[in-house]
PDB file of C-alpha atoms in Angstrom:
ATOM      1  CA  UNK A   1     -19.375  23.498 -22.606  1.00  0.00           C
ATOM      2  CA  UNK A   2     -22.590  23.973 -20.593  1.00  0.00           C
ATOM      3  CA  UNK A   3     -23.080  27.349 -18.807  1.00  0.00           C
ATOM      4  CA  UNK A   4     -24.562  28.610 -15.442  1.00  0.00           C
ATOM      5  CA  UNK A   5     -25.396  32.176 -15.406  1.00  0.00           C
ATOM      6  CA  UNK A   6     -25.714  34.023 -12.034  1.00  0.00           C
ATOM      7  CA  UNK A   7     -27.943  36.989 -12.328  1.00  0.00           C
ATOM      8  CA  UNK A   8     -27.462  39.939  -9.813  1.00  0.00           C
ATOM      9  CA  UNK A   9     -29.255  43.199  -9.100  1.00  0.00           C
ATOM     10  CA  UNK A  10     -27.233  45.721  -7.270  1.00  0.00           C
ATOM     11  CA  UNK A  11     -28.118  49.015  -5.560  1.00  0.00           C
ATOM     12  CA  UNK A  12     -25.719  50.937  -3.214  1.00  0.00           C
ATOM     13  CA  UNK A  13     -24.102  47.718  -2.322  1.00  0.00           C
ATOM     14  CA  UNK A  14     -20.473  48.656  -2.045  1.00  0.00           C
ATOM     15  CA  UNK A  15     -20.175  47.380   1.598  1.00  0.00           C
ATOM     16  CA  UNK A  16     -20.479  43.681   0.954  1.00  0.00           C
ATOM     17  CA  UNK A  17     -20.324  43.295  -2.930  1.00  0.00           C
ATOM     18  CA  UNK A  18     -16.761  42.259  -3.205  1.00  0.00           C
ATOM     19  CA  UNK A  19     -17.205  39.239  -0.591  1.00  0.00           C
ATOM     20  CA  UNK A  20     -20.278  38.111  -2.358  1.00  0.00           C
ATOM     21  CA  UNK A  21     -18.796  38.123  -5.920  1.00  0.00           C
ATOM     22  CA  UNK A  22     -15.698  36.434  -4.537  1.00  0.00           C
ATOM     23  CA  UNK A  23     -17.816  33.598  -3.093  1.00  0.00           C
ATOM     24  CA  UNK A  24     -19.503  33.167  -6.531  1.00  0.00           C
ATOM     25  CA  UNK A  25     -16.254  33.383  -8.517  1.00  0.00           C
ATOM     26  CA  UNK A  26     -14.765  30.588  -6.252  1.00  0.00           C
ATOM     27  CA  UNK A  27     -17.430  28.202  -6.859  1.00  0.00           C
ATOM     28  CA  UNK A  28     -16.404  24.556  -7.396  1.00  0.00           C
ATOM     29  CA  UNK A  29     -18.238  24.054 -10.691  1.00  0.00           C
ATOM     30  CA  UNK A  30     -19.053  20.649 -12.121  1.00  0.00           C
ATOM     31  CA  UNK A  31     -16.821  19.498 -15.025  1.00  0.00           C
ATOM     32  CA  UNK A  32     -17.481  21.019 -18.304  1.00  0.00           C
ATOM     33  CA  UNK A  33     -19.379  24.021 -16.974  1.00  0.00           C
ATOM     34  CA  UNK A  34     -18.530  27.703 -17.333  1.00  0.00           C
ATOM     35  CA  UNK A  35     -19.598  30.379 -15.034  1.00  0.00           C
ATOM     36  CA  UNK A  36     -20.990  33.878 -16.109  1.00  0.00           C
ATOM     37  CA  UNK A  37     -22.066  36.568 -13.735  1.00  0.00           C
ATOM     38  CA  UNK A  38     -24.275  39.183 -15.306  1.00  0.00           C
ATOM     39  CA  UNK A  39     -25.164  42.233 -13.047  1.00  0.00           C
ATOM     40  CA  UNK A  40     -27.635  44.952 -13.545  1.00  0.00           C
ATOM     41  CA  UNK A  41     -27.077  48.043 -11.349  1.00  0.00           C
ATOM     42  CA  UNK A  42     -30.476  49.690 -10.341  1.00  0.00           C
ATOM     43  CA  UNK A  43     -29.348  53.269 -10.047  1.00  0.00           C
ATOM     44  CA  UNK A  44     -26.447  52.977  -7.313  1.00  0.00           C
ATOM     45  CA  UNK A  45     -25.052  56.331  -6.149  1.00  0.00           C
ATOM     46  CA  UNK A  46     -22.200  54.912  -3.998  1.00  0.00           C
ATOM     47  CA  UNK A  47     -18.999  52.995  -5.500  1.00  0.00           C
ATOM     48  CA  UNK A  48     -20.928  49.944  -6.579  1.00  0.00           C
ATOM     49  CA  UNK A  49     -20.162  50.716 -10.334  1.00  0.00           C
ATOM     50  CA  UNK A  50     -16.488  51.220  -9.782  1.00  0.00           C
ATOM     51  CA  UNK A  51     -16.457  47.592  -8.059  1.00  0.00           C
ATOM     52  CA  UNK A  52     -18.332  46.135 -10.805  1.00  0.00           C
ATOM     53  CA  UNK A  53     -15.987  47.620 -13.375  1.00  0.00           C
ATOM     54  CA  UNK A  54     -13.114  46.481 -11.425  1.00  0.00           C
ATOM     55  CA  UNK A  55     -14.300  42.893 -11.513  1.00  0.00           C
ATOM     56  CA  UNK A  56     -15.355  43.025 -15.038  1.00  0.00           C
ATOM     57  CA  UNK A  57     -11.846  44.127 -15.857  1.00  0.00           C
ATOM     58  CA  UNK A  58     -10.043  41.615 -13.851  1.00  0.00           C
ATOM     59  CA  UNK A  59     -12.185  38.362 -14.513  1.00  0.00           C
ATOM     60  CA  UNK A  60     -11.858  37.828 -18.211  1.00  0.00           C
ATOM     61  CA  UNK A  61     -15.459  38.764 -18.861  1.00  0.00           C
ATOM     62  CA  UNK A  62     -16.625  36.155 -16.444  1.00  0.00           C
ATOM     63  CA  UNK A  63     -18.450  39.182 -14.667  1.00  0.00           C
ATOM     64  CA  UNK A  64     -20.356  41.721 -16.975  1.00  0.00           C
ATOM     65  CA  UNK A  65     -22.674  44.529 -15.864  1.00  0.00           C
ATOM     66  CA  UNK A  66     -24.947  47.086 -17.204  1.00  0.00           C
ATOM     67  CA  UNK A  67     -26.922  50.049 -15.750  1.00  0.00           C
ATOM     68  CA  UNK A  68     -30.474  51.158 -15.937  1.00  0.00           C
ATOM     69  CA  UNK A  69     -33.014  53.231 -14.185  1.00  0.00           C
ATOM     70  CA  UNK A  70     -34.192  52.385 -10.758  1.00  0.00           C
ATOM     71  CA  UNK A  71     -36.774  49.533 -11.200  1.00  0.00           C
ATOM     72  CA  UNK A  72     -36.533  48.147  -7.727  1.00  0.00           C
ATOM     73  CA  UNK A  73     -35.859  44.598  -6.900  1.00  0.00           C
ATOM     74  CA  UNK A  74     -38.377  42.543  -8.803  1.00  0.00           C
ATOM     75  CA  UNK A  75     -38.473  44.337 -11.998  1.00  0.00           C
ATOM     76  CA  UNK A  76     -34.561  44.434 -12.002  1.00  0.00           C
ATOM     77  CA  UNK A  77     -34.249  40.897 -11.703  1.00  0.00           C
ATOM     78  CA  UNK A  78     -36.925  40.287 -14.406  1.00  0.00           C
ATOM     79  CA  UNK A  79     -35.026  42.724 -16.697  1.00  0.00           C
ATOM     80  CA  UNK A  80     -31.919  40.577 -16.183  1.00  0.00           C
ATOM     81  CA  UNK A  81     -33.739  37.545 -16.992  1.00  0.00           C
ATOM     82  CA  UNK A  82     -35.434  38.597 -20.009  1.00  0.00           C
ATOM     83  CA  UNK A  83     -32.311  40.156 -21.548  1.00  0.00           C
ATOM     84  CA  UNK A  84     -29.460  37.702 -20.487  1.00  0.00           C
ATOM     85  CA  UNK A  85     -28.040  35.297 -23.114  1.00  0.00           C
ATOM     86  CA  UNK A  86     -29.380  31.839 -23.137  1.00  0.00           C
ATOM     87  CA  UNK A  87     -27.859  29.463 -20.789  1.00  0.00           C
ATOM     88  CA  UNK A  88     -28.292  25.822 -19.383  1.00  0.00           C
ATOM     89  CA  UNK A  89     -28.837  27.015 -15.882  1.00  0.00           C
ATOM     90  CA  UNK A  90     -29.561  30.207 -14.157  1.00  0.00           C
ATOM     91  CA  UNK A  91     -29.189  31.405 -10.561  1.00  0.00           C
ATOM     92  CA  UNK A  92     -30.398  34.600  -8.759  1.00  0.00           C
ATOM     93  CA  UNK A  93     -27.976  36.235  -6.526  1.00  0.00           C
ATOM     94  CA  UNK A  94     -28.322  39.044  -3.848  1.00  0.00           C
ATOM     95  CA  UNK A  95     -25.407  41.487  -3.559  1.00  0.00           C
ATOM     96  CA  UNK A  96     -24.600  41.011   0.133  1.00  0.00           C
ATOM     97  CA  UNK A  97     -24.558  37.135   0.884  1.00  0.00           C
ATOM     98  CA  UNK A  98     -21.873  34.613   0.868  1.00  0.00           C
ATOM     99  CA  UNK A  99     -22.147  31.374  -1.099  1.00  0.00           C
ATOM    100  CA  UNK A 100     -20.752  28.076   0.075  1.00  0.00           C
ATOM    101  CA  UNK A 101     -18.232  26.887  -2.569  1.00  0.00           C
ATOM    102  CA  UNK A 102     -20.450  24.010  -3.582  1.00  0.00           C
ATOM    103  CA  UNK A 103     -23.657  25.925  -3.802  1.00  0.00           C
ATOM    104  CA  UNK A 104     -23.890  25.743  -7.783  1.00  0.00           C
ATOM    105  CA  UNK A 105     -22.685  22.224  -7.981  1.00  0.00           C
ATOM    106  CA  UNK A 106     -25.150  20.870  -5.563  1.00  0.00           C
ATOM    107  CA  UNK A 107     -27.881  22.678  -7.394  1.00  0.00           C
ATOM    108  CA  UNK A 108     -26.947  21.460 -10.881  1.00  0.00           C
ATOM    109  CA  UNK A 109     -26.369  17.893  -9.505  1.00  0.00           C
ATOM    110  CA  UNK A 110     -29.898  17.993  -7.993  1.00  0.00           C
ATOM    111  CA  UNK A 111     -31.552  19.292 -11.155  1.00  0.00           C
ATOM    112  CA  UNK A 112     -29.686  16.978 -13.548  1.00  0.00           C
ATOM    113  CA  UNK A 113     -31.026  13.973 -11.540  1.00  0.00           C
ATOM    114  CA  UNK A 114     -34.513  14.744 -12.553  1.00  0.00           C
ATOM    115  CA  UNK A 115     -35.784  12.444 -15.253  1.00  0.00           C
ATOM    116  CA  UNK A 116     -37.818  15.003 -17.272  1.00  0.00           C
ATOM    117  CA  UNK A 117     -35.483  17.836 -18.272  1.00  0.00           C
ATOM    118  CA  UNK A 118     -37.925  19.426 -20.688  1.00  0.00           C
ATOM    119  CA  UNK A 119     -40.142  20.895 -17.874  1.00  0.00           C
ATOM    120  CA  UNK A 120     -39.509  23.942 -15.724  1.00  0.00           C
ATOM    121  CA  UNK A 121     -37.158  22.709 -12.762  1.00  0.00           C
ATOM    122  CA  UNK A 122     -36.263  24.991 -10.038  1.00  0.00           C
ATOM    123  CA  UNK A 123     -33.981  24.151  -7.159  1.00  0.00           C
ATOM    124  CA  UNK A 124     -33.915  26.002  -3.879  1.00  0.00           C
ATOM    125  CA  UNK A 125     -32.292  25.483  -0.502  1.00  0.00           C
ATOM    126  CA  UNK A 126     -32.186  26.281   3.098  1.00  0.00           C
ATOM    127  CA  UNK A 127     -29.811  29.104   4.270  1.00  0.00           C
ATOM    128  CA  UNK A 128     -27.753  29.780   7.322  1.00  0.00           C
ATOM    129  CA  UNK A 129     -28.846  33.151   8.775  1.00  0.00           C
ATOM    130  CA  UNK A 130     -25.817  35.281   9.678  1.00  0.00           C
ATOM    131  CA  UNK A 131     -25.105  38.607  10.996  1.00  0.00           C
ATOM    132  CA  UNK A 132     -23.561  41.552   9.180  1.00  0.00           C
ATOM    133  CA  UNK A 133     -19.952  39.979   9.933  1.00  0.00           C
ATOM    134  CA  UNK A 134     -21.212  36.599   8.633  1.00  0.00           C
ATOM    135  CA  UNK A 135     -21.173  35.013  11.993  1.00  0.00           C
ATOM    136  CA  UNK A 136     -23.764  32.079  11.661  1.00  0.00           C
ATOM    137  CA  UNK A 137     -26.965  32.498  13.680  1.00  0.00           C
ATOM    138  CA  UNK A 138     -29.261  29.564  12.680  1.00  0.00           C
ATOM    139  CA  UNK A 139     -30.739  27.879   9.686  1.00  0.00           C
ATOM    140  CA  UNK A 140     -33.940  29.540   8.377  1.00  0.00           C
ATOM    141  CA  UNK A 141     -36.009  26.379   7.745  1.00  0.00           C
ATOM    142  CA  UNK A 142     -35.685  23.626  10.075  1.00  0.00           C
ATOM    143  CA  UNK A 143     -37.999  21.405   8.214  1.00  0.00           C
ATOM    144  CA  UNK A 144     -38.615  20.407   4.655  1.00  0.00           C
ATOM    145  CA  UNK A 145     -40.949  22.926   3.022  1.00  0.00           C
ATOM    146  CA  UNK A 146     -44.040  21.892   1.137  1.00  0.00           C
ATOM    147  CA  UNK A 147     -43.695  22.389  -2.570  1.00  0.00           C
ATOM    148  CA  UNK A 148     -47.177  21.646  -3.909  1.00  0.00           C
ATOM    149  CA  UNK A 149     -49.599  24.041  -5.324  1.00  0.00           C
ATOM    150  CA  UNK A 150     -51.702  24.111  -2.237  1.00  0.00           C
ATOM    151  CA  UNK A 151     -48.866  25.563  -0.309  1.00  0.00           C
ATOM    152  CA  UNK A 152     -46.948  27.587  -2.771  1.00  0.00           C
ATOM    153  CA  UNK A 153     -49.951  29.609  -3.531  1.00  0.00           C
ATOM    154  CA  UNK A 154     -50.232  30.504   0.230  1.00  0.00           C
ATOM    155  CA  UNK A 155     -46.661  30.522   1.525  1.00  0.00           C
ATOM    156  CA  UNK A 156     -43.166  31.635   0.549  1.00  0.00           C
ATOM    157  CA  UNK A 157     -41.356  28.394  -0.171  1.00  0.00           C
ATOM    158  CA  UNK A 158     -38.149  29.621  -1.754  1.00  0.00           C
ATOM    159  CA  UNK A 159     -35.515  32.133  -0.702  1.00  0.00           C
ATOM    160  CA  UNK A 160     -34.789  33.942  -4.028  1.00  0.00           C
ATOM    161  CA  UNK A 161     -31.173  33.975  -3.643  1.00  0.00           C
ATOM    162  CA  UNK A 162     -30.820  30.169  -3.466  1.00  0.00           C
ATOM    163  CA  UNK A 163     -32.886  29.623  -6.578  1.00  0.00           C
ATOM    164  CA  UNK A 164     -31.176  27.725  -9.540  1.00  0.00           C
ATOM    165  CA  UNK A 165     -33.449  26.798 -12.665  1.00  0.00           C
ATOM    166  CA  UNK A 166     -33.056  25.286 -15.993  1.00  0.00           C
ATOM    167  CA  UNK A 167     -33.735  26.965 -19.366  1.00  0.00           C
ATOM    168  CA  UNK A 168     -37.280  25.461 -19.836  1.00  0.00           C
ATOM    169  CA  UNK A 169     -38.086  27.470 -16.521  1.00  0.00           C
ATOM    170  CA  UNK A 170     -36.274  30.692 -17.769  1.00  0.00           C
ATOM    171  CA  UNK A 171     -38.390  30.482 -21.169  1.00  0.00           C
ATOM    172  CA  UNK A 172     -41.767  30.136 -19.133  1.00  0.00           C
ATOM    173  CA  UNK A 173     -40.868  32.726 -16.647  1.00  0.00           C
ATOM    174  CA  UNK A 174     -40.247  35.493 -19.190  1.00  0.00           C
ATOM    175  CA  UNK A 175     -43.627  35.193 -20.675  1.00  0.00           C
ATOM    176  CA  UNK A 176     -44.876  36.703 -17.703  1.00  0.00           C
ATOM    177  CA  UNK A 177     -44.829  40.560 -17.934  1.00  0.00           C
ATOM    178  CA  UNK A 178     -44.238  42.196 -14.500  1.00  0.00           C
ATOM    179  CA  UNK A 179     -45.350  45.373 -15.904  1.00  0.00           C
ATOM    180  CA  UNK A 180     -48.832  44.387 -16.904  1.00  0.00           C
ATOM    181  CA  UNK A 181     -49.370  41.456 -14.603  1.00  0.00           C
ATOM    182  CA  UNK A 182     -49.815  41.309 -10.719  1.00  0.00           C
ATOM    183  CA  UNK A 183     -46.920  42.940  -9.121  1.00  0.00           C
ATOM    184  CA  UNK A 184     -45.167  39.852  -7.473  1.00  0.00           C
ATOM    185  CA  UNK A 185     -41.504  39.588  -6.240  1.00  0.00           C
ATOM    186  CA  UNK A 186     -39.349  37.617  -8.731  1.00  0.00           C
ATOM    187  CA  UNK A 187     -38.941  34.659  -6.608  1.00  0.00           C
ATOM    188  CA  UNK A 188     -42.640  34.368  -5.865  1.00  0.00           C
ATOM    189  CA  UNK A 189     -43.573  34.492  -9.507  1.00  0.00           C
ATOM    190  CA  UNK A 190     -40.752  32.016 -10.361  1.00  0.00           C
ATOM    191  CA  UNK A 191     -42.139  29.497  -7.666  1.00  0.00           C
ATOM    192  CA  UNK A 192     -45.743  29.821  -8.836  1.00  0.00           C
ATOM    193  CA  UNK A 193     -45.083  29.239 -12.488  1.00  0.00           C
ATOM    194  CA  UNK A 194     -42.786  26.444 -11.783  1.00  0.00           C
ATOM    195  CA  UNK A 195     -45.322  24.671  -9.480  1.00  0.00           C
ATOM    196  CA  UNK A 196     -47.828  24.792 -12.189  1.00  0.00           C
ATOM    197  CA  UNK A 197     -45.725  23.628 -15.094  1.00  0.00           C
ATOM    198  CA  UNK A 198     -42.800  21.790 -13.799  1.00  0.00           C
ATOM    199  CA  UNK A 199     -41.267  20.876 -10.209  1.00  0.00           C
ATOM    200  CA  UNK A 200     -39.753  22.570  -7.319  1.00  0.00           C
ATOM    201  CA  UNK A 201     -36.987  20.846  -5.407  1.00  0.00           C
ATOM    202  CA  UNK A 202     -36.114  21.812  -1.836  1.00  0.00           C
ATOM    203  CA  UNK A 203     -32.774  21.081  -0.403  1.00  0.00           C
ATOM    204  CA  UNK A 204     -32.957  21.134   3.446  1.00  0.00           C
ATOM    205  CA  UNK A 205     -29.211  21.565   3.641  1.00  0.00           C
ATOM    206  CA  UNK A 206     -27.921  25.197   3.774  1.00  0.00           C
ATOM    207  CA  UNK A 207     -26.121  26.341   0.845  1.00  0.00           C
ATOM    208  CA  UNK A 208     -25.178  29.986   1.791  1.00  0.00           C
ATOM    209  CA  UNK A 209     -24.632  32.491   4.639  1.00  0.00           C
ATOM    210  CA  UNK A 210     -27.741  34.781   4.254  1.00  0.00           C
ATOM    211  CA  UNK A 211     -26.356  38.129   5.669  1.00  0.00           C
ATOM    212  CA  UNK A 212     -28.752  40.190   7.811  1.00  0.00           C
ATOM    213  CA  UNK A 213     -27.674  43.713   8.397  1.00  0.00           C
ATOM    214  CA  UNK A 214     -31.093  45.414   9.514  1.00  0.00           C
ATOM    215  CA  UNK A 215     -34.191  44.863  11.383  1.00  0.00           C
ATOM    216  CA  UNK A 216     -35.259  41.771   9.721  1.00  0.00           C
ATOM    217  CA  UNK A 217     -34.784  38.098  10.046  1.00  0.00           C
ATOM    218  CA  UNK A 218     -32.019  38.342  12.708  1.00  0.00           C
ATOM    219  CA  UNK A 219     -34.574  39.720  15.113  1.00  0.00           C
ATOM    220  CA  UNK A 220     -36.933  36.858  14.289  1.00  0.00           C
ATOM    221  CA  UNK A 221     -34.166  34.170  14.754  1.00  0.00           C
ATOM    222  CA  UNK A 222     -33.307  35.660  18.386  1.00  0.00           C
ATOM    223  CA  UNK A 223     -36.921  35.695  19.449  1.00  0.00           C
ATOM    224  CA  UNK A 224     -38.657  32.714  21.197  1.00  0.00           C
ATOM    225  CA  UNK A 225     -40.615  30.192  19.358  1.00  0.00           C
ATOM    226  CA  UNK A 226     -44.093  31.762  20.278  1.00  0.00           C
ATOM    227  CA  UNK A 227     -43.017  35.169  19.624  1.00  0.00           C
ATOM    228  CA  UNK A 228     -41.350  34.255  16.394  1.00  0.00           C
ATOM    229  CA  UNK A 229     -44.617  32.610  15.342  1.00  0.00           C
ATOM    230  CA  UNK A 230     -46.818  35.459  16.231  1.00  0.00           C
ATOM    231  CA  UNK A 231     -44.425  37.632  14.206  1.00  0.00           C
ATOM    232  CA  UNK A 232     -44.833  35.573  11.203  1.00  0.00           C
ATOM    233  CA  UNK A 233     -48.488  35.440  11.603  1.00  0.00           C
ATOM    234  CA  UNK A 234     -48.616  39.332  11.758  1.00  0.00           C
ATOM    235  CA  UNK A 235     -46.622  39.593   8.606  1.00  0.00           C
ATOM    236  CA  UNK A 236     -48.659  36.786   6.883  1.00  0.00           C
ATOM    237  CA  UNK A 237     -51.841  38.768   7.758  1.00  0.00           C
ATOM    238  CA  UNK A 238     -50.821  42.327   7.615  1.00  0.00           C
ATOM    239  CA  UNK A 239     -48.654  42.824   4.585  1.00  0.00           C
ATOM    240  CA  UNK A 240     -50.018  43.941   1.240  1.00  0.00           C
ATOM    241  CA  UNK A 241     -48.066  41.078  -0.169  1.00  0.00           C
ATOM    242  CA  UNK A 242     -50.108  38.643   1.727  1.00  0.00           C
ATOM    243  CA  UNK A 243     -53.235  38.862  -0.607  1.00  0.00           C
ATOM    244  CA  UNK A 244     -52.916  35.285  -1.782  1.00  0.00           C
ATOM    245  CA  UNK A 245     -56.468  35.389  -3.304  1.00  0.00           C
ATOM    246  CA  UNK A 246     -55.370  37.973  -5.813  1.00  0.00           C
ATOM    247  CA  UNK A 247     -52.557  35.835  -7.052  1.00  0.00           C
ATOM    248  CA  UNK A 248     -54.748  32.731  -7.231  1.00  0.00           C
ATOM    249  CA  UNK A 249     -57.324  34.682  -9.535  1.00  0.00           C
ATOM    250  CA  UNK A 250     -54.479  36.015 -11.599  1.00  0.00           C
ATOM    251  CA  UNK A 251     -53.015  32.741 -12.116  1.00  0.00           C
ATOM    252  CA  UNK A 252     -56.477  31.081 -13.030  1.00  0.00           C
ATOM    253  CA  UNK A 253     -57.282  34.002 -15.404  1.00  0.00           C
ATOM    254  CA  UNK A 254     -53.695  33.915 -17.098  1.00  0.00           C
ATOM    255  CA  UNK A 255     -53.028  30.287 -17.328  1.00  0.00           C
ATOM    256  CA  UNK A 256     -56.356  28.723 -16.987  1.00  0.00           C
ATOM    257  CA  UNK A 257     -56.559  27.149 -20.318  1.00  0.00           C
ATOM    258  CA  UNK A 258     -53.066  25.126 -19.713  1.00  0.00           C
ATOM    259  CA  UNK A 259     -54.077  23.999 -16.154  1.00  0.00           C
ATOM    260  CA  UNK A 260     -55.408  20.507 -15.013  1.00  0.00           C
ATOM    261  CA  UNK A 261     -58.812  20.354 -13.337  1.00  0.00           C
ATOM    262  CA  UNK A 262     -57.299  19.935 -10.100  1.00  0.00           C
ATOM    263  CA  UNK A 263     -54.992  23.071 -10.396  1.00  0.00           C
ATOM    264  CA  UNK A 264     -58.045  25.103 -11.540  1.00  0.00           C
ATOM    265  CA  UNK A 265     -59.898  23.887  -8.453  1.00  0.00           C
ATOM    266  CA  UNK A 266     -57.233  24.808  -5.912  1.00  0.00           C
ATOM    267  CA  UNK A 267     -56.744  28.243  -7.540  1.00  0.00           C
ATOM    268  CA  UNK A 268     -60.477  28.668  -7.365  1.00  0.00           C
ATOM    269  CA  UNK A 269     -60.721  27.712  -3.768  1.00  0.00           C
ATOM    270  CA  UNK A 270     -58.051  30.279  -2.628  1.00  0.00           C
ATOM    271  CA  UNK A 271     -59.115  32.912  -5.067  1.00  0.00           C
ATOM    272  CA  UNK A 272     -62.918  32.905  -4.274  1.00  0.00           C
ATOM    273  CA  UNK A 273     -63.012  32.072  -0.606  1.00  0.00           C
ATOM    274  CA  UNK A 274     -64.226  35.410   0.460  1.00  0.00           C
ATOM    275  CA  UNK A 275     -67.513  35.145  -1.735  1.00  0.00           C
ATOM    276  CA  UNK A 276     -68.037  31.416  -2.009  1.00  0.00           C
ATOM    277  CA  UNK A 277     -68.891  29.822   1.519  1.00  0.00           C
ATOM    278  CA  UNK A 278     -68.124  26.289   0.036  1.00  0.00           C
ATOM    279  CA  UNK A 279     -64.623  27.373  -1.004  1.00  0.00           C
ATOM    280  CA  UNK A 280     -64.124  29.064   2.356  1.00  0.00           C
ATOM    281  CA  UNK A 281     -65.046  25.841   4.122  1.00  0.00           C
ATOM    282  CA  UNK A 282     -62.562  23.698   2.030  1.00  0.00           C
ATOM    283  CA  UNK A 283     -59.869  26.105   2.513  1.00  0.00           C
ATOM    284  CA  UNK A 284     -60.175  25.604   6.294  1.00  0.00           C
ATOM    285  CA  UNK A 285     -60.982  21.749   6.363  1.00  0.00           C
ATOM    286  CA  UNK A 286     -58.943  20.411   3.426  1.00  0.00           C
ATOM    287  CA  UNK A 287     -55.795  18.711   4.765  1.00  0.00           C
ATOM    288  CA  UNK A 288     -54.009  19.566   1.606  1.00  0.00           C
ATOM    289  CA  UNK A 289     -53.672  23.258   2.906  1.00  0.00           C
ATOM    290  CA  UNK A 290     -52.469  22.233   6.366  1.00  0.00           C
ATOM    291  CA  UNK A 291     -48.983  22.872   7.918  1.00  0.00           C
ATOM    292  CA  UNK A 292     -49.466  21.604  11.345  1.00  0.00           C
ATOM    293  CA  UNK A 293     -51.794  22.446  14.420  1.00  0.00           C
ATOM    294  CA  UNK A 294     -49.999  25.741  15.301  1.00  0.00           C
ATOM    295  CA  UNK A 295     -49.886  27.282  11.872  1.00  0.00           C
ATOM    296  CA  UNK A 296     -53.372  25.940  11.068  1.00  0.00           C
ATOM    297  CA  UNK A 297     -54.888  27.859  14.093  1.00  0.00           C
ATOM    298  CA  UNK A 298     -53.612  31.117  12.819  1.00  0.00           C
ATOM    299  CA  UNK A 299     -54.185  30.231   9.260  1.00  0.00           C
ATOM    300  CA  UNK A 300     -57.931  29.634   9.986  1.00  0.00           C
ATOM    301  CA  UNK A 301     -58.314  32.899  11.692  1.00  0.00           C
ATOM    302  CA  UNK A 302     -56.742  34.644   8.736  1.00  0.00           C
ATOM    303  CA  UNK A 303     -59.390  32.921   6.583  1.00  0.00           C
ATOM    304  CA  UNK A 304     -62.114  34.199   8.745  1.00  0.00           C
ATOM    305  CA  UNK A 305     -60.945  37.546   8.701  1.00  0.00           C
ATOM    306  CA  UNK A 306     -60.422  37.457   5.020  1.00  0.00           C
ATOM    307  CA  UNK A 307     -56.730  38.171   5.098  1.00  0.00           C
ATOM    308  CA  UNK A 308     -55.617  35.394   2.764  1.00  0.00           C
TER     309      UNK A 308
END
């Protein structure tokens, strides 16, 4: 019997947690697959722990949980990843979404279709953005995302709650220490490590309702195309999480002896464009970094302003 282990970090999630757990428990699993859900609570002060105990008691140990100090999202998920039992496949889950019944089966089928199962393989999909009552709004990504190193180092290519990956990926991920390395969200470091040593597979079909109940993506989805583009550009250039050059230098320093010459070159260009004029010119001119005319216009300005 093979296993798929779903890893969830909770924090004051009482409002939507039951609905999400039910959607995972009701997955149409492939034949000969068993489901495990392991939850780490990150210091909730509401009724989240009562709900987790209820599901633990009523699911025959399919759901298990443990508690810990407040580590915040990335480190909480990394703690789960490092301390969970070995599984054939793993998936990250947020506490407030709702998965389609075939989310796991589609992901596993996609991963199993890959010829080389010994390398890190990471599946991610599009999502249907929904409001707080799970009324669909719009798919998040209309077009197929780029999953090559040039784009992964610069852009977010995965939504963490859609990521499903094999044990080879997990083994590689847990070698990265979030406490001593550059602080990166768990889904971003999973993308970065996978693109260096394995393969990211993007499914353009939606696999879940991505619940929004704050001033976040819902606002963006309701904006016009131009305003939405400017909002994304502002986030790209203004967020402290947008310092792509730091990530590139960190990856080059940490993994340089395992990388191909081409990978080293890409990371060097992104990591050193601020001080190396030749690298800066390549970052702006090399079509490998392109995402289309509109995006490239703002990207080139970000490069000029040294905001990458």
